[in-house]
CSV table of C-alpha atoms and ligand atoms in Angstrom, one decimal:
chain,number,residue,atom,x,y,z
A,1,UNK,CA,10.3,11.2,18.4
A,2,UNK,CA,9.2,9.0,21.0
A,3,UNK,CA,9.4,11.8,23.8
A,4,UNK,CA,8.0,14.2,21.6
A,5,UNK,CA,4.8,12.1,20.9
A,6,UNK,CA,4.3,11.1,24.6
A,7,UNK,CA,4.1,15.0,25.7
A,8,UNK,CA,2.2,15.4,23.3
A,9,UNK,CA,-0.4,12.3,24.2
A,10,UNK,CA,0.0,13.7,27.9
A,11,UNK,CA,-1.8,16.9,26.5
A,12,UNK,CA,-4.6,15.1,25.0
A,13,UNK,CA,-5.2,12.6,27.7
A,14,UNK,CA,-3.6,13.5,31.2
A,15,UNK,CA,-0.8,11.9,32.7
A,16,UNK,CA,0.0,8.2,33.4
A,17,UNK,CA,1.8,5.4,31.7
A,18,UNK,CA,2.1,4.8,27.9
A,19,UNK,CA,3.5,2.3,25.1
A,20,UNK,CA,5.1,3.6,22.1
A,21,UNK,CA,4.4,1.8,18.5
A,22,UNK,CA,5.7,2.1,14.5
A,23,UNK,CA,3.9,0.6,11.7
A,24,UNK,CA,5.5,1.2,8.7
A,25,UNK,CA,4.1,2.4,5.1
A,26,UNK,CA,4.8,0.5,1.8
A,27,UNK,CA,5.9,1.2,-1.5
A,28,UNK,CA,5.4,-1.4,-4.0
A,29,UNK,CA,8.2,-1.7,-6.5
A,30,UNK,CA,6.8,-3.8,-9.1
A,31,UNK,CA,3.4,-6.1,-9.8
A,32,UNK,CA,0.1,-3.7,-9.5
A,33,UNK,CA,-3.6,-4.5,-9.7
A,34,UNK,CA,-2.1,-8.1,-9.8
A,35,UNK,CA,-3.1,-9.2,-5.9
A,36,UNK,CA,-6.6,-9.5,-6.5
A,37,UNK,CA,-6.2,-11.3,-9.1
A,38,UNK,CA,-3.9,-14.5,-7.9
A,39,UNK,CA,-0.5,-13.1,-8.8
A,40,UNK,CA,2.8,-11.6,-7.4
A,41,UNK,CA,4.0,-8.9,-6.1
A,42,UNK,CA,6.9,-7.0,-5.1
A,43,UNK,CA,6.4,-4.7,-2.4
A,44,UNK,CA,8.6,-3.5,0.5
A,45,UNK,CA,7.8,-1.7,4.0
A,46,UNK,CA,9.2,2.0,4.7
A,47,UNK,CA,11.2,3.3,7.3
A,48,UNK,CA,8.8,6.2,7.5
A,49,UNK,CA,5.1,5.2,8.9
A,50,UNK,CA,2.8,5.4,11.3
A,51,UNK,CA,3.7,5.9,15.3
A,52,UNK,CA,1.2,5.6,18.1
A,53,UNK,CA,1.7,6.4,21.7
A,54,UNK,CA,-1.1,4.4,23.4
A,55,UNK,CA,-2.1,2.5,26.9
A,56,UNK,CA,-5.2,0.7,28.3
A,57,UNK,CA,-8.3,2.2,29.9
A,58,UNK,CA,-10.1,0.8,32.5
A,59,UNK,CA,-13.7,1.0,31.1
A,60,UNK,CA,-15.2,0.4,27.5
A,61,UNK,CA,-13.9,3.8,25.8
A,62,UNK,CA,-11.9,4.2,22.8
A,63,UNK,CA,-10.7,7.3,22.4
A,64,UNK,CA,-8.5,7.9,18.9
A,65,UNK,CA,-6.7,11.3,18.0
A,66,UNK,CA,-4.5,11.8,15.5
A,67,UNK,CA,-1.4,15.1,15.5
A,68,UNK,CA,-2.0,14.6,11.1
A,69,UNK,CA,-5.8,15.8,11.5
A,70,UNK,CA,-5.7,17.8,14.9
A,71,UNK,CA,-9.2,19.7,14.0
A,72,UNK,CA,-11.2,16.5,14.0
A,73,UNK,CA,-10.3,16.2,17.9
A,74,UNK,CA,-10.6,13.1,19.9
A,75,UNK,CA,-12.7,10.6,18.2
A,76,UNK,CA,-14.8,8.4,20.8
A,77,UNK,CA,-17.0,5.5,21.1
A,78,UNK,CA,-17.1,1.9,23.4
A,79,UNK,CA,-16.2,-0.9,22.4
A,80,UNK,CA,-19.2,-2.7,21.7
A,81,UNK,CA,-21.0,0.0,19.5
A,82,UNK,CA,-18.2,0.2,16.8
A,83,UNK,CA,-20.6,1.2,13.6
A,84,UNK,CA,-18.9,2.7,10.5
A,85,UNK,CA,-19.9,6.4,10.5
A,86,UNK,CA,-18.5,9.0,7.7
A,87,UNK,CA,-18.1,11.9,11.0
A,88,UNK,CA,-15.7,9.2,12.3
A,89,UNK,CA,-13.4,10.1,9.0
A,90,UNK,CA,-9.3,8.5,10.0
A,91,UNK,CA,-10.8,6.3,12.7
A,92,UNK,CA,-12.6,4.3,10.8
A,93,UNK,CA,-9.6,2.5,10.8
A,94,UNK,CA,-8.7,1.3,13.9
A,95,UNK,CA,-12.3,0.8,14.6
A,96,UNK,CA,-12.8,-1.4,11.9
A,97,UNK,CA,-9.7,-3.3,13.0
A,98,UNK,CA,-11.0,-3.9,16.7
A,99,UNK,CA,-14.1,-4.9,15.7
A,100,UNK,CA,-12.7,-7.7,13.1
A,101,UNK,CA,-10.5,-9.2,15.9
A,102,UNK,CA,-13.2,-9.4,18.4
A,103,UNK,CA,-15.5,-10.8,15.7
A,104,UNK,CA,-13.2,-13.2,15.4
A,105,UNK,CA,-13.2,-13.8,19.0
A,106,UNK,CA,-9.9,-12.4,20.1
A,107,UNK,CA,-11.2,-11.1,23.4
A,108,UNK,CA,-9.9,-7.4,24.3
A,109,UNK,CA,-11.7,-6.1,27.2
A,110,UNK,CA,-11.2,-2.8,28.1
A,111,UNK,CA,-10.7,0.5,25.9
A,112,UNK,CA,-7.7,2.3,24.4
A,113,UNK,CA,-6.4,5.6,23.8
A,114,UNK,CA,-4.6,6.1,21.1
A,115,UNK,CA,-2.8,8.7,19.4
A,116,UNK,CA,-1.4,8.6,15.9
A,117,UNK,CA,1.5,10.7,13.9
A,118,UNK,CA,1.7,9.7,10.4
A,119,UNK,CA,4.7,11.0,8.2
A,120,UNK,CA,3.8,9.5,5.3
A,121,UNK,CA,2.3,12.2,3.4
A,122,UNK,CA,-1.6,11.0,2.8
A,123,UNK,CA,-3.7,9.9,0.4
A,124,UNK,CA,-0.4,9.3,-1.4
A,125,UNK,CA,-0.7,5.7,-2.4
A,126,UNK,CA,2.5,4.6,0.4
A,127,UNK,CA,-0.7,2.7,2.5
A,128,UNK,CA,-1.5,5.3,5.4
A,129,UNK,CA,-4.6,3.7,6.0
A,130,UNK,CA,-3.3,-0.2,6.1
A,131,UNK,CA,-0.4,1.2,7.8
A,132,UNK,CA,-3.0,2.0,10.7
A,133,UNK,CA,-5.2,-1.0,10.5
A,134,UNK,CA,-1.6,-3.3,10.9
A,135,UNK,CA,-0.8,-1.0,13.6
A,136,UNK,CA,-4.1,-1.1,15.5
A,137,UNK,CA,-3.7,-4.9,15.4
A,138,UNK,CA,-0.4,-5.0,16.9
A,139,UNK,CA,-1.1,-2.6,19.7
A,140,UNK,CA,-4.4,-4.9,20.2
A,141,UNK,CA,-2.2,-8.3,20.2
A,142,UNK,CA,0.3,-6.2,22.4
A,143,UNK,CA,-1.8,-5.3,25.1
A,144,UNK,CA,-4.2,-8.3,25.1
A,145,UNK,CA,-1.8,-11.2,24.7
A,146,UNK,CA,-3.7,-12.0,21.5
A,147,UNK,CA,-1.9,-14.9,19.7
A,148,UNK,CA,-2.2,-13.9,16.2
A,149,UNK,CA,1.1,-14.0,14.1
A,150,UNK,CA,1.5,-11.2,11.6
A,151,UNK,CA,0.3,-13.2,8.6
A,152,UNK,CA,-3.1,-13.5,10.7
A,153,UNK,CA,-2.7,-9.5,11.0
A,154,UNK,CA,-2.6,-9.3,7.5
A,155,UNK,CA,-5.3,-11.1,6.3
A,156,UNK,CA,-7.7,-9.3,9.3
A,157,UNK,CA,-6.7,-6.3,8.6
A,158,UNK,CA,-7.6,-6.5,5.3
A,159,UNK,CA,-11.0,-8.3,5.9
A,160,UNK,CA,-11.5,-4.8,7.5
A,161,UNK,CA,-10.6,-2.6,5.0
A,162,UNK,CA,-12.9,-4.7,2.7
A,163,UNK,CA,-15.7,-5.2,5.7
A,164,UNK,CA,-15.9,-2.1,7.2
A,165,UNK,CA,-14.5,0.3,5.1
A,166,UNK,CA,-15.7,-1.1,1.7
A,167,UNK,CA,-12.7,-1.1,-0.5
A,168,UNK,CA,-12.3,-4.4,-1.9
A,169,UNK,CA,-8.6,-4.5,-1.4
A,170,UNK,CA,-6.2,-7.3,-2.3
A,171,UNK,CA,-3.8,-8.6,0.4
A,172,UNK,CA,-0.4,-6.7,-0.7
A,173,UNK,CA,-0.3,-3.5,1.6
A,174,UNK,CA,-1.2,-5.3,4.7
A,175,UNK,CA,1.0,-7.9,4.3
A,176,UNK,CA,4.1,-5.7,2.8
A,177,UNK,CA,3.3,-3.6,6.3
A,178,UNK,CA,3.2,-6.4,8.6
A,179,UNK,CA,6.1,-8.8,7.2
A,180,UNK,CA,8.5,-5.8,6.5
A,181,UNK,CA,12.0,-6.8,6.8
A,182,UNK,CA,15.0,-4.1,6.6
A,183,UNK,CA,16.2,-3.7,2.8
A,184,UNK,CA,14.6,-6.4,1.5
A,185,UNK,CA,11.7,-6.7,-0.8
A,186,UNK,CA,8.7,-9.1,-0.2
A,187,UNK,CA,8.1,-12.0,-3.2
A,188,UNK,CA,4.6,-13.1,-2.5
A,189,UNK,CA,2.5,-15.2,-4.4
A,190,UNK,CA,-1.2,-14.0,-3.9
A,191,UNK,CA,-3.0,-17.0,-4.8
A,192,UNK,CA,-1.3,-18.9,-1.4
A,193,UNK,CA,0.5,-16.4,0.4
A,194,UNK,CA,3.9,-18.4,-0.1
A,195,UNK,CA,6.5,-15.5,-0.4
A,196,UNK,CA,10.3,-15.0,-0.3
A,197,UNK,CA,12.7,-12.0,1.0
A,198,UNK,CA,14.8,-10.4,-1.5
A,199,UNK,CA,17.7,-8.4,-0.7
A,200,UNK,CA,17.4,-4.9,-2.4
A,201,UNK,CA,21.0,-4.0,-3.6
A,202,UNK,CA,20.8,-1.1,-6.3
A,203,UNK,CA,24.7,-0.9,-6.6
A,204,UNK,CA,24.6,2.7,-5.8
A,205,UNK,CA,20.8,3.2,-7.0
A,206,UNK,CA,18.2,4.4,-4.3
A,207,UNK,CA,14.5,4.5,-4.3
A,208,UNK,CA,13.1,7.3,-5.0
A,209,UNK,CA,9.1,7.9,-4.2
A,210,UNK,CA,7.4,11.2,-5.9
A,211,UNK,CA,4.2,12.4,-4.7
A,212,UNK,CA,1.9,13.6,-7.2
A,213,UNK,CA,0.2,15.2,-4.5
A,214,UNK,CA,-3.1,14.4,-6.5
A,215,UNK,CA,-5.6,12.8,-4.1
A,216,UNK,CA,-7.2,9.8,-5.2
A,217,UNK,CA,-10.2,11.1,-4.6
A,218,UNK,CA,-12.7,8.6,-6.4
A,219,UNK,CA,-9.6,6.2,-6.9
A,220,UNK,CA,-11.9,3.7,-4.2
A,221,UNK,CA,-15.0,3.0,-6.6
A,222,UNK,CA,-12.6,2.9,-9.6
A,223,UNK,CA,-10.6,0.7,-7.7
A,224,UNK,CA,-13.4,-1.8,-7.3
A,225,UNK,CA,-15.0,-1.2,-11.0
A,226,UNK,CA,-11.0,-2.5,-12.1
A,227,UNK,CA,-11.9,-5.3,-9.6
A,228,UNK,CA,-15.0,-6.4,-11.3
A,229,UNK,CA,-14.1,-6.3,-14.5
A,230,UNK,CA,-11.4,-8.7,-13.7
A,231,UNK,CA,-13.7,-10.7,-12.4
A,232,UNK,CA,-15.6,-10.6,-15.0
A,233,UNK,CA,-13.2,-11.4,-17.8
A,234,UNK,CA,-12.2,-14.7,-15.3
A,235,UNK,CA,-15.4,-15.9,-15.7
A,236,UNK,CA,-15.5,-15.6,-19.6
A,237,UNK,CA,-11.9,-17.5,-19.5
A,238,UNK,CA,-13.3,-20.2,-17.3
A,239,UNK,CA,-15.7,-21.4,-19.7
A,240,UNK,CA,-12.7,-22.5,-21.6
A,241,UNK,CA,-9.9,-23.0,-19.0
A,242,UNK,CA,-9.3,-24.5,-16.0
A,243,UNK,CA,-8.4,-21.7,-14.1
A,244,UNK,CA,-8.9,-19.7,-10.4
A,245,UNK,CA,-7.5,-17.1,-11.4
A,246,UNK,CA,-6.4,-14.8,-13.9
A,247,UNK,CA,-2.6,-15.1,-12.7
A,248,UNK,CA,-2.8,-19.1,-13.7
A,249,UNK,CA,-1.9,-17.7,-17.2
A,250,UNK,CA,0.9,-17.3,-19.1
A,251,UNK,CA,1.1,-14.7,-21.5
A,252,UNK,CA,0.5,-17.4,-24.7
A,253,UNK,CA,-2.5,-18.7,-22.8
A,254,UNK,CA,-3.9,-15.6,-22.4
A,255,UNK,CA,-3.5,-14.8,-26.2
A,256,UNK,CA,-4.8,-18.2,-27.2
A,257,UNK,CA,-7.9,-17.2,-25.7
A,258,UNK,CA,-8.8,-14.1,-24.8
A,259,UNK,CA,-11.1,-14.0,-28.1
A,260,UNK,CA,-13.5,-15.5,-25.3
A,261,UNK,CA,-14.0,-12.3,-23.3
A,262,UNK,CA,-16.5,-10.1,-25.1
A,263,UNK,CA,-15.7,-6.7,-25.0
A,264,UNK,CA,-12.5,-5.0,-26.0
A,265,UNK,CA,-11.9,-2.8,-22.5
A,266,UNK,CA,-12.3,-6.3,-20.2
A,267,UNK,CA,-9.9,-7.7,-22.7
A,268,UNK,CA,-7.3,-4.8,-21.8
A,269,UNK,CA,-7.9,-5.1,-18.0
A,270,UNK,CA,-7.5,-9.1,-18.1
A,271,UNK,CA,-3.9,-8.8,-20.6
A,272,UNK,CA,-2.8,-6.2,-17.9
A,273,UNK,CA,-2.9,-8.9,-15.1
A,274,UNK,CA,-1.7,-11.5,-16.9
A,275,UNK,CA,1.1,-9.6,-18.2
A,276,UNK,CA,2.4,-7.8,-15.5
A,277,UNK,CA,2.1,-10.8,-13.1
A,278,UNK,CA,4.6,-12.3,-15.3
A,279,UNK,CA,6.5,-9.3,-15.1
A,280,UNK,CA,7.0,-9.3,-11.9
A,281,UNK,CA,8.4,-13.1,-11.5
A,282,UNK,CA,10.6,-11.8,-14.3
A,283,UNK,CA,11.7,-8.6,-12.7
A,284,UNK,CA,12.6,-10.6,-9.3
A,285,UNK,CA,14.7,-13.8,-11.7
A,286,UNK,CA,16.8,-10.3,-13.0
A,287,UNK,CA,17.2,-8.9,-9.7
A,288,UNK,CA,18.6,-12.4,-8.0
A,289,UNK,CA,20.8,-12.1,-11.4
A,290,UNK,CA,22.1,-8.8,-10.5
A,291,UNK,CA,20.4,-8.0,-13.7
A,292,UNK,CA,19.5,-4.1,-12.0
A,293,UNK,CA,18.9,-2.8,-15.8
A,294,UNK,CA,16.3,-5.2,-16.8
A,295,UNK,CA,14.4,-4.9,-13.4
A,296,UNK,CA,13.8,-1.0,-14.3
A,297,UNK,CA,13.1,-1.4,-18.0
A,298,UNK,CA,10.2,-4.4,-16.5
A,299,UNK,CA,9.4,-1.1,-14.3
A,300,UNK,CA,8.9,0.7,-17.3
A,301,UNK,CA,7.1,-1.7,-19.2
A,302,UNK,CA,4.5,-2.3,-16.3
A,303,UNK,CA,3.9,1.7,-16.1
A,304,UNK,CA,2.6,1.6,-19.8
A,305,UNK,CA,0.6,-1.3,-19.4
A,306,UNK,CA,-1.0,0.7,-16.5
A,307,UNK,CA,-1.3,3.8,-18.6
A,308,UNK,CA,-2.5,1.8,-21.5
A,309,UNK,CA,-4.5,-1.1,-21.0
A,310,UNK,CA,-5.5,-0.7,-16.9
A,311,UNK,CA,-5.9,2.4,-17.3
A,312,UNK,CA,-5.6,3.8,-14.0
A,313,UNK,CA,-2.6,6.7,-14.2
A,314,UNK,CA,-3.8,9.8,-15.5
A,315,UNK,CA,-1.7,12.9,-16.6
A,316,UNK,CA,-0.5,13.5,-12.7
A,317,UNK,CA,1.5,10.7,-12.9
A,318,UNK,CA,1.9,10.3,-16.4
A,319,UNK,CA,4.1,13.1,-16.3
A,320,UNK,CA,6.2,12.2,-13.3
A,321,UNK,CA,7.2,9.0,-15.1
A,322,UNK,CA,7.8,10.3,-18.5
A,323,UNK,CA,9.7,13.1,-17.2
A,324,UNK,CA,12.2,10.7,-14.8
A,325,UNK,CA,12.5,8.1,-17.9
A,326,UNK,CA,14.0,11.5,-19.6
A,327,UNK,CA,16.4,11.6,-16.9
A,328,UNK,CA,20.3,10.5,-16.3
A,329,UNK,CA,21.0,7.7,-14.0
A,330,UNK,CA,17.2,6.4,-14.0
A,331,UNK,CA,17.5,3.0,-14.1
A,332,UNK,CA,13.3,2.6,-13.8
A,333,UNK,CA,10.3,4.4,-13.3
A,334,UNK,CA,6.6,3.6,-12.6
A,335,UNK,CA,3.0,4.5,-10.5
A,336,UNK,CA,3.0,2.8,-7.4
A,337,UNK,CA,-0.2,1.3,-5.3
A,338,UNK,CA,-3.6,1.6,-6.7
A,339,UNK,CA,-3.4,4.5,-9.0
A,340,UNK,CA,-5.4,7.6,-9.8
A,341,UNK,CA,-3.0,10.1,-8.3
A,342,UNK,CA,-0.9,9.2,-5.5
A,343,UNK,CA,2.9,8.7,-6.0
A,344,UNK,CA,5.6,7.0,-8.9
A,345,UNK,CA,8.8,5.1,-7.3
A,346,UNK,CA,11.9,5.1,-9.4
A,347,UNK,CA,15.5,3.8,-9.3
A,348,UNK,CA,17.8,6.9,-9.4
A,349,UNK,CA,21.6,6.2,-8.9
A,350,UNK,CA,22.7,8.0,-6.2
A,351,UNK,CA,24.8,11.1,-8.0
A,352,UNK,CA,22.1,11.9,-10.0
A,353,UNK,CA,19.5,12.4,-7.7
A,354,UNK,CA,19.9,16.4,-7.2
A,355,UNK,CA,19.1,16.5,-10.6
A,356,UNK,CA,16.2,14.3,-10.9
A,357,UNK,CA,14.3,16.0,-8.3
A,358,UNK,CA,15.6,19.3,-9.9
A,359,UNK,CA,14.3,18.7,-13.5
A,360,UNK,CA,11.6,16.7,-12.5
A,361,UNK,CA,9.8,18.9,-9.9
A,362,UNK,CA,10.4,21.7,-12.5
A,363,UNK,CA,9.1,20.2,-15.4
A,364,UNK,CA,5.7,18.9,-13.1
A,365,UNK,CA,5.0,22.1,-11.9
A,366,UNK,CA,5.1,23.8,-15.1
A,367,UNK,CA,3.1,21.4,-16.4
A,368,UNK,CA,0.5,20.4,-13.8
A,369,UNK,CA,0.1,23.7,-11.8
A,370,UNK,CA,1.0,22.3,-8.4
A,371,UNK,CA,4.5,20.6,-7.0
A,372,UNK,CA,5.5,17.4,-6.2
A,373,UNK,CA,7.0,16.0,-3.4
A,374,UNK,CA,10.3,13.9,-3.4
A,375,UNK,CA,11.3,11.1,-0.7
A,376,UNK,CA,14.6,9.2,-1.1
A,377,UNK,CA,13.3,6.3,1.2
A,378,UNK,CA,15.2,3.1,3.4
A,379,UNK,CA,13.3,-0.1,3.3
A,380,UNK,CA,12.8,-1.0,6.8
A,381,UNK,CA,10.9,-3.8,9.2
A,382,UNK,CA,7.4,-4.1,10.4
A,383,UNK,CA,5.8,-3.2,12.9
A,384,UNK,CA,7.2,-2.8,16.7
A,385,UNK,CA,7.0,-1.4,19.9
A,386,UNK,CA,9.5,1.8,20.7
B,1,GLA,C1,-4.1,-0.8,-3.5
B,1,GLA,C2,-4.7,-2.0,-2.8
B,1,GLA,C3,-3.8,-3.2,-3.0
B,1,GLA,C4,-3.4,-3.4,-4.5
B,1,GLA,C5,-2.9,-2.1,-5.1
B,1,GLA,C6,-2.7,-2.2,-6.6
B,1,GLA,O1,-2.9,-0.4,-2.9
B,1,GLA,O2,-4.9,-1.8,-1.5
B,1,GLA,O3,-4.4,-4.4,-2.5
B,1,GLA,O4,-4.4,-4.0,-5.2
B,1,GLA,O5,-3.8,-1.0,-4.9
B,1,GLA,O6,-1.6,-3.1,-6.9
């Protein structure tokens, strides 16, 4: 790969020497629309990603290209005149990244090329985009000696994504990216960033990520409408309990008062993340109990609550996870990431994978008009240089 990619970058930008980079993509297994809104979450970092081939220039430039969108060209600008710009389209994301660490006053001081090959399929809900930002930070700490650990790359990279590019993000998909760690999950408490790694054994199970291959499209401003109402139905709890955040509750505290919040929908939103934050510290108790059956039927129970009271599937993905719950050897199935299209991830055990992707593709395609797209992934580490 890495060969491949520097001929490639040698094409693009002439000849001389280059560092190779991976950031990886995320799939979160359970705990959604929770990380805004102080609670866990269970997400792990892919073996498929993001590589970069990239080196140093001697002047201001930055010059971006990317083999996933080779139409758009190189993508330029200096260093000091880093403006959000629609034209800009992908690179809006490392440029959002360079200009948060130098805000910050990490000094980098000289341009970059960079070229990019994704193969995690896009706009899929598997983070493409905070894949880059985490990857743009690393290649930034790697060539300028930046001392910045990779919790600080989280929590940059997302103030970009909310700064620059304007979706009011939680924390999860940086973080998932940038603390990866080979087959094991990440625990992590939003509301202080404590988390745990948890060893993914399946006993014969794999992961198995569907693409809807429905973009998300306006997912972004429904993404941050979901965010404000949360908000909102916080501030109607706190004027009868003492709490920051909607994942202070339990589920009986939540019922005890949610009479408080005055409209039925923000009621729905709130009991969603209250719920399925206490889903997920449940689903990771079975897990560390070996207890693989109840962690997918918590998988299951989060999808609905999604479907029914977040409201943020849609008959895309709907579909996908009604059809695999239909299926043998599914041991869980739910919509992963932010919703509105983009992909499920689901348990399979291992012999009855052929058939899942059989039936399943099938039945989706009959059904929705289009096909999906199937990836039996490895859980791997963050990000590195090649
Ligand atoms: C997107 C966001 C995350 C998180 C998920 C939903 O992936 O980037 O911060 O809120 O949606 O769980």
């Amino acid at each position: 790969m890495k060969e491949k990619l520097t001929k490639e970058f040698i094409k693009i930008f002439g000849e001389g020497e280059t560092t190779a980079f991976f950031s990886p993509g995320r799939v979160n297994l359970i705990g959604e629309h929770t990380d805004y809104n102080g609670g866990h979450v269970f997400p792990c970092a892919l073996t498929i990603g993001t590589y970069a081939i990239a080196r140093k220039r001697t002047d201001n430039k930055l010059k971006f290209y990317s083999m996933n969108f080779e139409s758009v060209g190189v993508i330029e600008t200096l260093l000091d005149e880093i403006v959000y710009k629609k034209e800009n389209q992908w690179a809006n994301y490392p440029m959002g990244v360079l200009k948060v660490l130098m805000g910050k006053g990490f000094v980098i001081n000289s341009g970059m090329e960079i070229m990019l090959f994704g193969n995690i399929p896009n706009s899929s809900g598997l983070s493409s985009s905070a894949s880059i930002e985490v990857l743009t930070a690393f290649i930034a700490k790697t060539f300028f000696g930046l001392t910045l650990d990779l919790v600080e790359i989280a929590k940059l990279t997302q103030k970009a994504e909310n700064e620059f590019i304007g979706v009011n993000c939680g924390i999860m998909d940086q973080f998932a990216i940038a603390m990866g760690k080979k087959n094991h999950a990440i625990f992590l408490d939003t509301a202080d960033l404590s988390f745990e790694y948890a060893p993914i054994e399946l006993e014969g199970a794999k992961v198995v990520i569907v693409s809807s291959n429905k973009k998300r499209g306006l997912g972004d401003s429904k993404y941050n409408e979901r965010r404000s109402e949360c908000e909102a139905a916080l501030a109607e709890l706190q004027t009868v309990c003492k709490i920051n955040a909607l994942g202070d509750l339990t589920e009986a505290e939540f019922e005890a008062n949610k009479h408080v919040i005055g409209d039925e929908c923000r009621i729905r939103r709130a009991k969603h993340a209250v719920y399925e934050n206490v889903r997920t510290v449940r689903a990771v108790e079975a897990l560390k109990k070996n207890d693989i059956a109840l962690f997918g039927e918590l998988m299951n129970a989060s999808h609905r609550s999604l479907r029914d009271d977040y409201e943020v599937t849609g008959i895309e993905l709907d579909t996908l996870v009604e059809t695999a719950w239909d299926q043998p050897g599914v041991i869980g199935s739910r919509m992963t990431g932010a919703g509105f299209g983009g992909c499920t991830v689901s348990l399979v055990k291992e012999e009855y994978i052929p058939s899942f992707i059989e039936n399943v593709g099938k039945i989706y395609k009959e059904k929705i008009g289009y096909a999906a797209d199937f990836y039996v992934v490895e859980i791997g580490d963050g990000p590195c240089v090649l």
